[in-house]
Tab-separated table of C-alpha atoms in Angstrom:
chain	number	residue	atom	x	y	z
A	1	UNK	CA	55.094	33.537	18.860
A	2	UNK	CA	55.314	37.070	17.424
A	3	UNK	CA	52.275	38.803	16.812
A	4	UNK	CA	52.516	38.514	12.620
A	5	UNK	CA	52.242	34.684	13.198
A	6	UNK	CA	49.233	35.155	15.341
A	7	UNK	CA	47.460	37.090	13.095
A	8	UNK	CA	47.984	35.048	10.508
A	9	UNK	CA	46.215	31.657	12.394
A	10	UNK	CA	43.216	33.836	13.552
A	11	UNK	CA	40.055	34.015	11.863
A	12	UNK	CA	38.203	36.653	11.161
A	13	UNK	CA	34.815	37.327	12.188
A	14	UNK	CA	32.516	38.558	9.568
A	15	UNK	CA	29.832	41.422	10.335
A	16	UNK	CA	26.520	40.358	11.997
A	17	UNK	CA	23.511	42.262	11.620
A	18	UNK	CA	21.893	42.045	15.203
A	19	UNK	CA	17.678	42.582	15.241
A	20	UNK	CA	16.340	43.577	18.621
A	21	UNK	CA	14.068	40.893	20.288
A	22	UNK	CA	10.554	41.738	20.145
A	23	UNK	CA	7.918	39.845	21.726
A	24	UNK	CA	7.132	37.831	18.747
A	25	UNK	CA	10.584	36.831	18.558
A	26	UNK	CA	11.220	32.885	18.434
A	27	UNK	CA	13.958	31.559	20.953
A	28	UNK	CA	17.067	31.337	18.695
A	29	UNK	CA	18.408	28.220	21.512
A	30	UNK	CA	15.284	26.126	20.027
A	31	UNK	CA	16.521	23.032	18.524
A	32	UNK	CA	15.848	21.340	15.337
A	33	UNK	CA	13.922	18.559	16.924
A	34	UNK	CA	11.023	21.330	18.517
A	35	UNK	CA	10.553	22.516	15.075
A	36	UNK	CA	6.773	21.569	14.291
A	37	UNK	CA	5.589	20.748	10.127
A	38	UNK	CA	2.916	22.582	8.778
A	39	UNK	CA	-0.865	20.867	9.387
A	40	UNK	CA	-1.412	18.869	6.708
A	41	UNK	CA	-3.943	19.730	4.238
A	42	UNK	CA	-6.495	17.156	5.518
A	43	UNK	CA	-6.742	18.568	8.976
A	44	UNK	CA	-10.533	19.518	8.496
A	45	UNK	CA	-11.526	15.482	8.444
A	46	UNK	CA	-11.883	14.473	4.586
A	47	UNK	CA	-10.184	11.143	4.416
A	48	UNK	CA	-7.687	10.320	2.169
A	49	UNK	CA	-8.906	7.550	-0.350
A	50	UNK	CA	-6.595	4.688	-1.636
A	51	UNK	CA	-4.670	4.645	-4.059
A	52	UNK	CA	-6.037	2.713	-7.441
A	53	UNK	CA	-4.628	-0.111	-9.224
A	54	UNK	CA	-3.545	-0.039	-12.919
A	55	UNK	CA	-4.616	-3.384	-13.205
A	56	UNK	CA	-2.672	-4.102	-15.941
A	57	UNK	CA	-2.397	-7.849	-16.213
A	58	UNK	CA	-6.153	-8.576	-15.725
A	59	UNK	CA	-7.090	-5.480	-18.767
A	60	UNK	CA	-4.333	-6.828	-20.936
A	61	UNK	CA	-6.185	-10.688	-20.762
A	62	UNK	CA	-9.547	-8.663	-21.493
A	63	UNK	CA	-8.086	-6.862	-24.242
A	64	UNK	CA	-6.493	-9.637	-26.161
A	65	UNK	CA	-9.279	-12.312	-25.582
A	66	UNK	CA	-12.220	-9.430	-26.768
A	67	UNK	CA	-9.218	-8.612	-29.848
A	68	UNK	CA	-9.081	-12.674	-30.968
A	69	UNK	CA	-12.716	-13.384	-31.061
A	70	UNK	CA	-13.619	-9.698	-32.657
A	71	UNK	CA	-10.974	-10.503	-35.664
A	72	UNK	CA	-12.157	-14.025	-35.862
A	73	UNK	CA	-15.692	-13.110	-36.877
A	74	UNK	CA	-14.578	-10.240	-38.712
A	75	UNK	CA	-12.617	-12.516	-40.572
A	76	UNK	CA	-15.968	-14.890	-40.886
A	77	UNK	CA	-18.051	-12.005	-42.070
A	78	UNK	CA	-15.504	-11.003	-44.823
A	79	UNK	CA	-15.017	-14.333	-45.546
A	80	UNK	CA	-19.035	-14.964	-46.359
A	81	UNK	CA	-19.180	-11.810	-48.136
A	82	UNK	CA	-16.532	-13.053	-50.622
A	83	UNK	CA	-18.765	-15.887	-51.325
A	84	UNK	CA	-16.941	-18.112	-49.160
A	85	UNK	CA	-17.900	-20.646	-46.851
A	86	UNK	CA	-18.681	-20.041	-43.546
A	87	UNK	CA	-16.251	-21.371	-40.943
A	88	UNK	CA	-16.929	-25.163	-39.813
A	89	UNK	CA	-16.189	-23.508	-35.792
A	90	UNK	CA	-19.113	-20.864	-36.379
A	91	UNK	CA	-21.402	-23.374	-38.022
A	92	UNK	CA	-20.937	-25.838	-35.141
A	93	UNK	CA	-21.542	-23.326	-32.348
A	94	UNK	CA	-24.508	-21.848	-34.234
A	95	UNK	CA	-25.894	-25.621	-34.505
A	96	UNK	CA	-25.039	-26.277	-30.965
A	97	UNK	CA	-27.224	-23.034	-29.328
A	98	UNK	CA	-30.283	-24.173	-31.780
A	99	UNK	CA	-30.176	-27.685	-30.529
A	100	UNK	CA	-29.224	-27.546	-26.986
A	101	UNK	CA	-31.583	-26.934	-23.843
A	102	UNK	CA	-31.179	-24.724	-21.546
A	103	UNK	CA	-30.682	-26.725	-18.750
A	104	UNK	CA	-28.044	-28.845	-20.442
A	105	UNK	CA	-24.752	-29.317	-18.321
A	106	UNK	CA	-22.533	-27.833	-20.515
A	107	UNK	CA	-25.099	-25.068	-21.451
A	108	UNK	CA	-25.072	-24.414	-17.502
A	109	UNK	CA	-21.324	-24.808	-16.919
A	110	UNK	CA	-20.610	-22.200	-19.669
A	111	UNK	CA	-23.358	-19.744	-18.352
A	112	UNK	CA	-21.624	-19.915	-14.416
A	113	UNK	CA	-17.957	-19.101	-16.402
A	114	UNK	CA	-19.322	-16.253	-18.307
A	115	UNK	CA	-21.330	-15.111	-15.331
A	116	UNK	CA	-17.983	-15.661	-12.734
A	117	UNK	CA	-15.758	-14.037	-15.434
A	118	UNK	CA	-18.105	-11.063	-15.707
A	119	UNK	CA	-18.105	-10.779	-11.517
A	120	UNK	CA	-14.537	-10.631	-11.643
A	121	UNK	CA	-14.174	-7.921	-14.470
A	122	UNK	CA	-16.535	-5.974	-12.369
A	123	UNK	CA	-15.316	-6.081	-8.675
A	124	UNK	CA	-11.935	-5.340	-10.751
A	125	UNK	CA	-13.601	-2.105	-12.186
A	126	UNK	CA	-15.586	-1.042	-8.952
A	127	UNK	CA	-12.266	-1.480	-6.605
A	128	UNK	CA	-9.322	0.350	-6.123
A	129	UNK	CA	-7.115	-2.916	-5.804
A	130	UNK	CA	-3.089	-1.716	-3.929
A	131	UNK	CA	-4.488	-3.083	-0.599
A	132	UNK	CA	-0.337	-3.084	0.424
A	133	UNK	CA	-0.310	0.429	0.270
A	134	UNK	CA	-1.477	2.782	3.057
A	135	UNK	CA	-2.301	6.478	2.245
A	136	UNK	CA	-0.448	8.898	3.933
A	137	UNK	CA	-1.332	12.370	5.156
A	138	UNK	CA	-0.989	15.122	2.607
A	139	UNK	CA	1.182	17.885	3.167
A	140	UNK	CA	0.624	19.359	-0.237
A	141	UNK	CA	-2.614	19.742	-2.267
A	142	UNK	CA	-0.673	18.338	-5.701
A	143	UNK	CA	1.624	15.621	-3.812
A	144	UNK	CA	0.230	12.054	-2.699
A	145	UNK	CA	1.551	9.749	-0.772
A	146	UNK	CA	1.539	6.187	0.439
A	147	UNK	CA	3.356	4.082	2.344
A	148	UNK	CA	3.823	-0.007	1.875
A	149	UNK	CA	2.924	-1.943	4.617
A	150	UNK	CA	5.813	-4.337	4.819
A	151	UNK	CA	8.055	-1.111	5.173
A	152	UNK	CA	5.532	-0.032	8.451
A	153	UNK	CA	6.230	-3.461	9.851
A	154	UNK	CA	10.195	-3.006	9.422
A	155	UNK	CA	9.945	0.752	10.746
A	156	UNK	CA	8.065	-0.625	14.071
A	157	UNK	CA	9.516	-4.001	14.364
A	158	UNK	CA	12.941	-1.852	14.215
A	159	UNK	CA	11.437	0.873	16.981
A	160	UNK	CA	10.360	-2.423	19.037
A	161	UNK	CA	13.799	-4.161	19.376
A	162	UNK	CA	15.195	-0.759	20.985
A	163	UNK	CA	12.922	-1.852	23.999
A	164	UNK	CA	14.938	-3.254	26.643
A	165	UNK	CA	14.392	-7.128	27.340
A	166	UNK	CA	12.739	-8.010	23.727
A	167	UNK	CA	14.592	-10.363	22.516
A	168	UNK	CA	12.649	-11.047	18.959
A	169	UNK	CA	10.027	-9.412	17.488
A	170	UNK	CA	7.097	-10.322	14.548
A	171	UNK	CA	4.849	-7.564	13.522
A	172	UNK	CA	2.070	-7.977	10.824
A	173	UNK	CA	0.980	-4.861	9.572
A	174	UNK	CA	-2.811	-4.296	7.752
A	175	UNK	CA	-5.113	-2.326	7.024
A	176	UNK	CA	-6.736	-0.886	10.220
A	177	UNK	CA	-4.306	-3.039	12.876
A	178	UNK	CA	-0.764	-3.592	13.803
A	179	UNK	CA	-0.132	-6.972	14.775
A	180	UNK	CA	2.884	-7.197	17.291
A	181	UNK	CA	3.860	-10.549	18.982
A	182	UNK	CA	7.511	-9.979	20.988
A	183	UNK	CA	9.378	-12.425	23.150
A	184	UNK	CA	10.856	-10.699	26.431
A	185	UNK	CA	13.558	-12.849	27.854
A	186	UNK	CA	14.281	-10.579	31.041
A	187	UNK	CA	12.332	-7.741	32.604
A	188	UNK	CA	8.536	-8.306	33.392
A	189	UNK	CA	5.784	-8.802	31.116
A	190	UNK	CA	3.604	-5.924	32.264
A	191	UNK	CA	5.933	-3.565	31.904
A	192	UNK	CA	7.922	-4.874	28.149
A	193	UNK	CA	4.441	-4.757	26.980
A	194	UNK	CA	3.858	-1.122	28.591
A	195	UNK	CA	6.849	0.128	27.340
A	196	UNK	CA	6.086	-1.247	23.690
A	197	UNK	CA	2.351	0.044	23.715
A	198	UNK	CA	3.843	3.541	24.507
A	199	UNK	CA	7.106	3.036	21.568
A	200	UNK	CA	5.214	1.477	18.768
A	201	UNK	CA	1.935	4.106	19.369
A	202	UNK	CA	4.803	7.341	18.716
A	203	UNK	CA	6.183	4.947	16.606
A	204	UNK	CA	2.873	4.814	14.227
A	205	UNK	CA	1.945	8.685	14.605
A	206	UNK	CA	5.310	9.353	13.154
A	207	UNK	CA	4.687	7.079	10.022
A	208	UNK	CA	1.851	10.240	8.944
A	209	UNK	CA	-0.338	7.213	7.772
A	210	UNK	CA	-3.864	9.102	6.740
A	211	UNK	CA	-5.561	6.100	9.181
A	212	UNK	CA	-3.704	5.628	11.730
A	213	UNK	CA	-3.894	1.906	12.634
A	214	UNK	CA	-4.770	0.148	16.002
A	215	UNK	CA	-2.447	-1.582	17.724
A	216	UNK	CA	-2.127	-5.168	18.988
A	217	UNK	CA	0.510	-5.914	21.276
A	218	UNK	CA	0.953	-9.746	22.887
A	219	UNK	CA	4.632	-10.497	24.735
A	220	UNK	CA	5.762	-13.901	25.771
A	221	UNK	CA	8.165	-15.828	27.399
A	222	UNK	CA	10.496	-17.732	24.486
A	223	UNK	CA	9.993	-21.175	24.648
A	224	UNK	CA	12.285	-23.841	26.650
A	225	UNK	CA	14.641	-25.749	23.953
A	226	UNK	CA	14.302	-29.479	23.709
């Protein structure tokens, strides 16, 4: 091969600029994985609250019920000040609270709905509902974050089957524990389950969950067939 054709399969090598090491200098052979993420922004101790529901469904059936019985005794009032009678519906329920006791069954019955209705707006108002979603860590002061908790159950039930001898795995994820129940079909018990406790507890520091939760791990023998 004559030199022409070798020069013309090379590469060339473009101009470095080379820095002298110092002793602050990082260790350029340091791999990706040693690389550590900033501390999040909650590293002094202040918890990370959960995330609030809309509640969409339960304000629209507020909104529309309040709507219906506001028009319908607007549309009374207007009605009477037109000189028009008043509704039969208003004049009924008007005669029924002068005539009825207090401690008449229906009287009762409709004072426990009201009452149970006006719980249930209330524990609706005072709670912040999206108990599926676990806050995460935050990184950034303007970015929040939350992770569902069937997707933590698939993320360690997933980090559990790479144990050797587990054979099936069911993991239940909630709020403060991790329910795992696997079935080892070879290997020993004591040490499946020792090797799971030490997987799924990296496993769960690496989902960045604000609180962390505890684990439960139970392995088992499968079952004889028949």
């Amino acid at each position: 091969m004559s030199e022409s054709q070798e020069s013309e399969g090379t590469t060339q090598r473009l101009p470095v600029i080379e820095k002298e090491a110092g002793p602050a200098t990082l260790d350029q052979s340091a791999s990706a994985a040693d690389y550590d993420p900033p501390p999040p922004v909650d590293a002094k101790g202040r918890g990370e609250r959960r995330f609030w529901s809309a509640r969409r469904i339960p304000a629209a059936i507020t909104a529309l019920v309040l709507l219906f019985a506001a028009g319908m005794f607007l549309y009374d009032i207007a009605s009477v000040r037109a000189d028009r009678p008043v509704m039969r519906w208003r004049r009924e329920l008007a005669q029924q609270l002068a005539e009825r006791p207090l401690d008449d069954i229906w009287v009762l019955v409709g004072a426990g709905v009201a009452a149970v209705l006006g719980l249930w707006l209330l524990v609706l108002a005072t709670t912040p509902g999206l108990r599926s979603v676990l806050p995460m860590r935050r990184t950034h002061p303007d970015v929040r974050a939350g992770l569902h908790r069937d997707l933590a159950a698939l993320v360690l039930r997933d980090r559990a089957m790479e144990v050797s001898g587990v054979q099936s795995v069911r993991v239940r994820v909630r709020r403060s524990r991790a329910d795992v129940r696997a079935l080892a079909h070879f290997r020993e018990l004591d040490d499946v389950r020792a090797d799971l406790d030490a997987t799924l507890a990296d496993a769960i520091r690496g989902l960045g969950l604000n609180r962390p939760p505890s684990l439960s791990v139970k392995v088992q023998r499968p079952g004889r067939k028949g």
